[in-house]
CSV table of C-alpha atoms in Angstrom, one decimal:
chain,number,residue,atom,x,y,z
Z,157,MET,CA,-24.5,22.9,11.2
Z,158,SER,CA,-25.4,25.9,9.1
Z,159,THR,CA,-24.8,26.1,5.4
Z,160,LEU,CA,-22.1,28.8,6.0
Z,161,GLY,CA,-20.5,26.6,8.7
Z,162,ARG,CA,-20.5,23.6,6.4
Z,163,LYS,CA,-18.9,25.4,3.5
Z,164,ALA,CA,-16.2,26.9,5.8
Z,165,SER,CA,-15.5,23.5,7.3
Z,166,VAL,CA,-15.2,21.8,3.9
Z,167,ALA,CA,-13.0,24.6,2.6
Z,168,ARG,CA,-10.7,24.2,5.7
Z,169,TYR,CA,-9.6,20.7,5.0
Z,170,ASN,CA,-9.6,21.2,1.2
Z,171,ARG,CA,-7.2,24.1,1.4
Z,172,GLU,CA,-4.3,22.1,0.0
Z,173,SER,CA,-6.4,19.9,-2.3
Z,174,LEU,CA,-7.1,20.0,-6.0
Z,175,ILE,CA,-10.4,21.8,-5.2
Z,176,SER,CA,-10.6,25.6,-5.1
Z,177,ASP,CA,-12.5,27.5,-2.5
Z,178,ASP,CA,-14.7,29.0,-5.2
Z,179,LEU,CA,-15.9,25.5,-6.2
Z,180,ILE,CA,-16.7,24.7,-2.5
Z,181,GLN,CA,-18.7,27.9,-2.2
Z,182,SER,CA,-20.7,27.1,-5.3
Z,183,ILE,CA,-21.9,23.7,-4.1
Z,184,ASN,CA,-25.6,23.4,-3.5
Z,185,PRO,CA,-26.1,22.0,0.1
Z,186,GLU,CA,-28.6,19.4,-1.2
Z,187,VAL,CA,-26.1,18.3,-3.9
Z,188,TYR,CA,-23.3,18.3,-1.4
Z,189,GLN,CA,-25.1,15.8,0.8
Z,190,ARG,CA,-24.9,13.3,-2.0
Z,191,LYS,CA,-21.2,13.6,-2.6
Z,192,TYR,CA,-18.4,11.3,-1.6
Z,193,VAL,CA,-15.1,12.7,-0.4
Z,194,PHE,CA,-12.1,10.3,-1.1
Z,195,GLU,CA,-8.8,11.2,0.4
Z,196,VAL,CA,-5.9,9.3,-1.2
Z,197,ALA,CA,-2.5,9.1,0.6
Z,198,TRP,CA,0.4,6.7,0.9
Z,199,GLU,CA,0.4,7.3,4.6
Z,200,VAL,CA,-3.1,6.0,5.4
Z,201,VAL,CA,-2.7,3.3,8.0
Z,202,ASN,CA,1.0,3.3,6.9
Z,203,LYS,CA,3.0,5.0,9.6
Z,204,GLY,CA,6.7,5.7,8.8
Z,205,GLN,CA,6.2,5.1,5.1
Z,206,SER,CA,6.0,8.7,3.7
Z,207,PHE,CA,6.1,8.6,0.0
Z,208,VAL,CA,4.9,11.0,-2.7
Z,209,SER,CA,5.2,10.2,-6.4
Z,210,ILE,CA,4.5,12.5,-9.3
Z,211,THR,CA,3.7,9.3,-11.2
Z,212,PHE,CA,0.9,8.5,-8.8
Z,213,LEU,CA,-0.5,12.0,-9.0
Z,214,HIS,CA,-0.4,12.0,-12.8
Z,215,PHE,CA,-2.1,8.6,-13.1
Z,216,ILE,CA,-5.0,9.6,-10.8
Z,217,SER,CA,-5.5,13.1,-12.3
Z,218,ASN,CA,-5.3,11.7,-15.8
Z,219,PHE,CA,-8.0,9.2,-15.0
Z,220,ILE,CA,-10.3,12.0,-13.7
Z,221,LYS,CA,-9.7,14.2,-16.8
Z,222,MET,CA,-10.5,11.3,-19.2
Z,223,THR,CA,-13.6,10.3,-17.3
Z,224,SER,CA,-16.9,11.8,-18.5
Z,225,LEU,CA,-19.0,10.8,-15.5
Z,226,ASN,CA,-22.0,12.9,-14.2
Z,227,ILE,CA,-20.8,12.6,-10.6
Z,228,THR,CA,-18.4,14.7,-8.6
Z,229,PHE,CA,-15.6,13.0,-6.7
Z,230,PHE,CA,-13.4,15.2,-4.4
Z,231,LEU,CA,-10.0,13.7,-4.8
Z,232,LEU,CA,-7.8,14.9,-2.0
Z,233,VAL,CA,-4.1,14.0,-2.1
Z,234,GLY,CA,-3.2,13.8,1.5
Z,235,GLY,CA,-0.2,14.9,3.5
Z,236,ILE,CA,1.9,13.2,6.1
Z,237,TYR,CA,0.6,10.6,8.5
Z,238,THR,CA,0.1,13.0,11.5
Z,239,VAL,CA,-1.8,15.5,9.4
Z,240,ILE,CA,-4.2,12.9,8.1
Z,241,ARG,CA,-4.9,11.6,11.6
Z,242,THR,CA,-5.4,15.1,12.9
Z,243,LYS,CA,-8.0,16.2,10.4
Z,244,ALA,CA,-9.9,12.9,10.2
Z,245,ALA,CA,-12.2,13.6,13.1
Z,246,SER,CA,-13.3,16.9,11.6
Z,247,ALA,CA,-13.9,15.3,8.2
Z,248,VAL,CA,-16.0,12.5,9.7
Z,249,GLU,CA,-18.0,15.0,11.8
Z,250,GLU,CA,-18.8,16.9,8.6
Z,251,LEU,CA,-19.2,14.1,6.1
Z,252,GLY,CA,-19.9,10.9,8.1
Z,253,ASP,CA,-19.5,7.7,6.1
Z,254,ARG,CA,-19.2,9.8,2.9
Z,255,TYR,CA,-15.5,10.5,3.8
Z,256,ILE,CA,-13.3,7.6,2.8
Z,257,LEU,CA,-9.6,7.2,3.0
Z,258,PHE,CA,-7.6,5.2,0.5
Z,259,GLY,CA,-4.1,3.8,1.2
Z,260,PRO,CA,-1.8,0.9,0.4
Z,261,LEU,CA,-2.2,-2.2,2.6
Z,262,ASN,CA,0.5,-2.5,5.3
Z,263,GLU,CA,-0.3,-5.8,7.0
Z,264,VAL,CA,1.6,-4.9,10.2
Z,265,CYS,CA,-0.2,-1.6,10.7
Z,266,MET,CA,-3.6,-2.9,9.6
Z,267,ARG,CA,-3.6,-5.6,12.2
Z,268,THR,CA,-3.3,-3.1,15.1
Z,269,GLU,CA,-4.9,0.0,13.6
Z,270,VAL,CA,-8.0,-1.2,11.6
Z,271,ASP,CA,-11.3,-2.7,12.7
Z,272,VAL,CA,-11.8,-4.8,9.6
Z,273,ALA,CA,-15.4,-5.0,8.3
Z,274,GLU,CA,-17.4,-5.2,5.1
Z,275,PRO,CA,-18.9,-2.0,3.7
Z,276,THR,CA,-22.6,-1.4,4.4
Z,277,ASN,CA,-23.1,0.9,1.4
Z,278,GLU,CA,-24.2,-1.1,-1.6
Z,279,ALA,CA,-22.0,0.6,-4.2
Z,280,LEU,CA,-18.9,0.2,-2.0
Z,281,LYS,CA,-19.8,-3.4,-1.2
Z,282,ARG,CA,-20.2,-4.3,-4.9
Z,283,THR,CA,-17.0,-2.5,-5.9
Z,284,VAL,CA,-14.9,-4.3,-3.2
Z,285,LYS,CA,-16.4,-7.6,-4.3
Z,286,ALA,CA,-15.7,-7.0,-8.0
Z,287,MET,CA,-12.1,-6.1,-7.4
Z,288,ARG,CA,-11.6,-9.2,-5.1
Z,289,GLU,CA,-13.1,-11.4,-7.8
Z,290,HIS,CA,-10.4,-10.1,-10.2
Z,291,GLY,CA,-7.7,-11.2,-7.8
Z,292,THR,CA,-7.0,-7.9,-5.9
Z,293,LYS,CA,-6.9,-8.0,-2.2
Z,294,VAL,CA,-8.9,-5.1,-0.7
Z,295,VAL,CA,-9.4,-4.5,3.0
Z,296,PHE,CA,-12.2,-2.3,4.2
Z,297,GLY,CA,-12.8,-1.1,7.7
Z,298,ARG,CA,-12.5,1.6,10.3
Z,299,TRP,CA,-9.2,3.3,11.1
Z,300,LEU,CA,-8.9,3.2,14.9
Z,301,ILE,CA,-8.1,6.9,15.3
Z,302,GLU,CA,-10.2,9.8,16.4
Z,303,GLY,CA,-13.3,10.0,14.2
Z,304,TYR,CA,-13.1,6.3,13.3
Z,305,PRO,CA,-13.0,7.0,9.5
Z,306,ASN,CA,-13.7,4.5,6.8
Z,307,VAL,CA,-10.6,3.2,5.0
Z,308,VAL,CA,-10.0,1.2,1.8
Z,309,LEU,CA,-6.6,-0.5,1.7
Z,310,PHE,CA,-5.2,-2.0,-1.5
Z,311,ASP,CA,-2.7,-4.9,-1.5
Z,312,ILE,CA,-0.2,-3.8,-4.1
Z,313,GLY,CA,1.5,-7.2,-4.3
Z,314,SER,CA,-1.7,-8.9,-5.3
Z,315,SER,CA,-2.0,-6.8,-8.4
Z,316,ALA,CA,1.7,-6.6,-9.4
Z,317,TRP,CA,1.1,-8.9,-12.3
Z,318,ARG,CA,-0.9,-6.2,-14.0
Z,319,ILE,CA,2.0,-3.7,-13.9
Z,320,ASP,CA,2.9,-4.0,-17.6
Z,321,SER,CA,-0.6,-3.2,-18.9
Z,322,TRP,CA,-0.9,-0.2,-16.5
Z,323,LYS,CA,2.5,1.1,-17.5
Z,324,LYS,CA,1.3,0.9,-21.1
Z,325,GLU,CA,-1.9,2.8,-20.3
Z,326,LEU,CA,0.1,5.4,-18.4
Z,327,TRP,CA,2.4,5.9,-21.3
Z,328,GLU,CA,-0.4,6.1,-23.9
Z,329,SER,CA,-2.4,8.5,-21.8
Z,330,CYS,CA,0.2,11.0,-20.6
Z,331,ASN,CA,3.6,9.9,-22.0
Z,332,ILE,CA,5.2,9.0,-18.6
Z,333,GLY,CA,7.6,6.1,-18.8
Z,334,ILE,CA,8.6,4.0,-15.8
Z,335,PRO,CA,12.0,2.4,-15.4
Z,336,VAL,CA,11.7,-1.4,-15.0
Z,337,HIS,CA,13.6,-1.7,-11.7
Z,338,ASP,CA,12.3,1.5,-10.0
Z,339,THR,CA,10.4,-0.1,-7.2
Z,340,GLU,CA,8.9,3.1,-5.8
Z,341,CYS,CA,7.5,4.2,-9.2
Z,342,ASN,CA,6.2,0.7,-9.9
Z,343,ASP,CA,4.4,0.7,-6.5
Z,344,ALA,CA,3.0,4.2,-7.3
Z,345,VAL,CA,1.6,3.0,-10.7
Z,346,ILE,CA,-0.1,0.0,-9.1
Z,347,PHE,CA,-1.6,2.0,-6.3
Z,348,GLY,CA,-2.7,4.7,-8.6
Z,349,ALA,CA,-4.3,2.2,-11.0
Z,350,LEU,CA,-6.1,0.5,-8.1
Z,351,VAL,CA,-7.5,3.8,-6.9
Z,352,ALA,CA,-8.6,4.7,-10.4
Z,353,TRP,CA,-10.2,1.3,-10.9
Z,354,PHE,CA,-12.1,1.6,-7.6
Z,355,LEU,CA,-13.4,5.1,-8.4
Z,356,LYS,CA,-14.6,4.0,-11.8
Z,357,GLU,CA,-16.4,1.0,-10.5
Z,358,VAL,CA,-18.1,2.8,-7.6
Z,359,SER,CA,-19.1,5.8,-9.8
Z,360,GLU,CA,-20.8,3.6,-12.3
Z,361,LEU,CA,-22.7,1.8,-9.5
Z,362,VAL,CA,-23.8,5.1,-8.0
Z,363,LEU,CA,-25.1,6.3,-11.3
Z,364,ASP,CA,-27.1,3.1,-11.9
């Protein structure tokens, strides 16, 4: 694919993301080939569970703003289930295994929609291992849709015991308070924290 075609393709499925077209156009093709594209959405391998939380968006964006890492992560906050499935093939064609989807673990959907496997990329493998060693259930595999994209699924329940510390961090970093009995917000905090944790771990390994 030509450089022009590559940039146009990337811009197409970043149109509703946090990345401007100007930034896409400024990327050196050689640098671009070393970048990961992570798409984060509640609807990844989670049909019928559409959920968008401003708490989750704040937590992730706040992590990125506070992180002074010399590596670029394209964080795309995805849309509904059908939209994600539709664009996955184009994303994989363009980016290959550098395109990775993050979602919450839905055991029922996972059993029928994911070819579970261990990551072959060393940084991803070590990150998954590190999180598992700290008690978080993480499933890695290929989503059985067109394009066969990589997915990382986080079991929210396995990390629920960390909720108080993550709420404290959220409050101290961006002054967002979470009601004790608000299940949706609590789930968003846990999911957002797990995504941020994964990105931090893998970025440090890539930089080593």
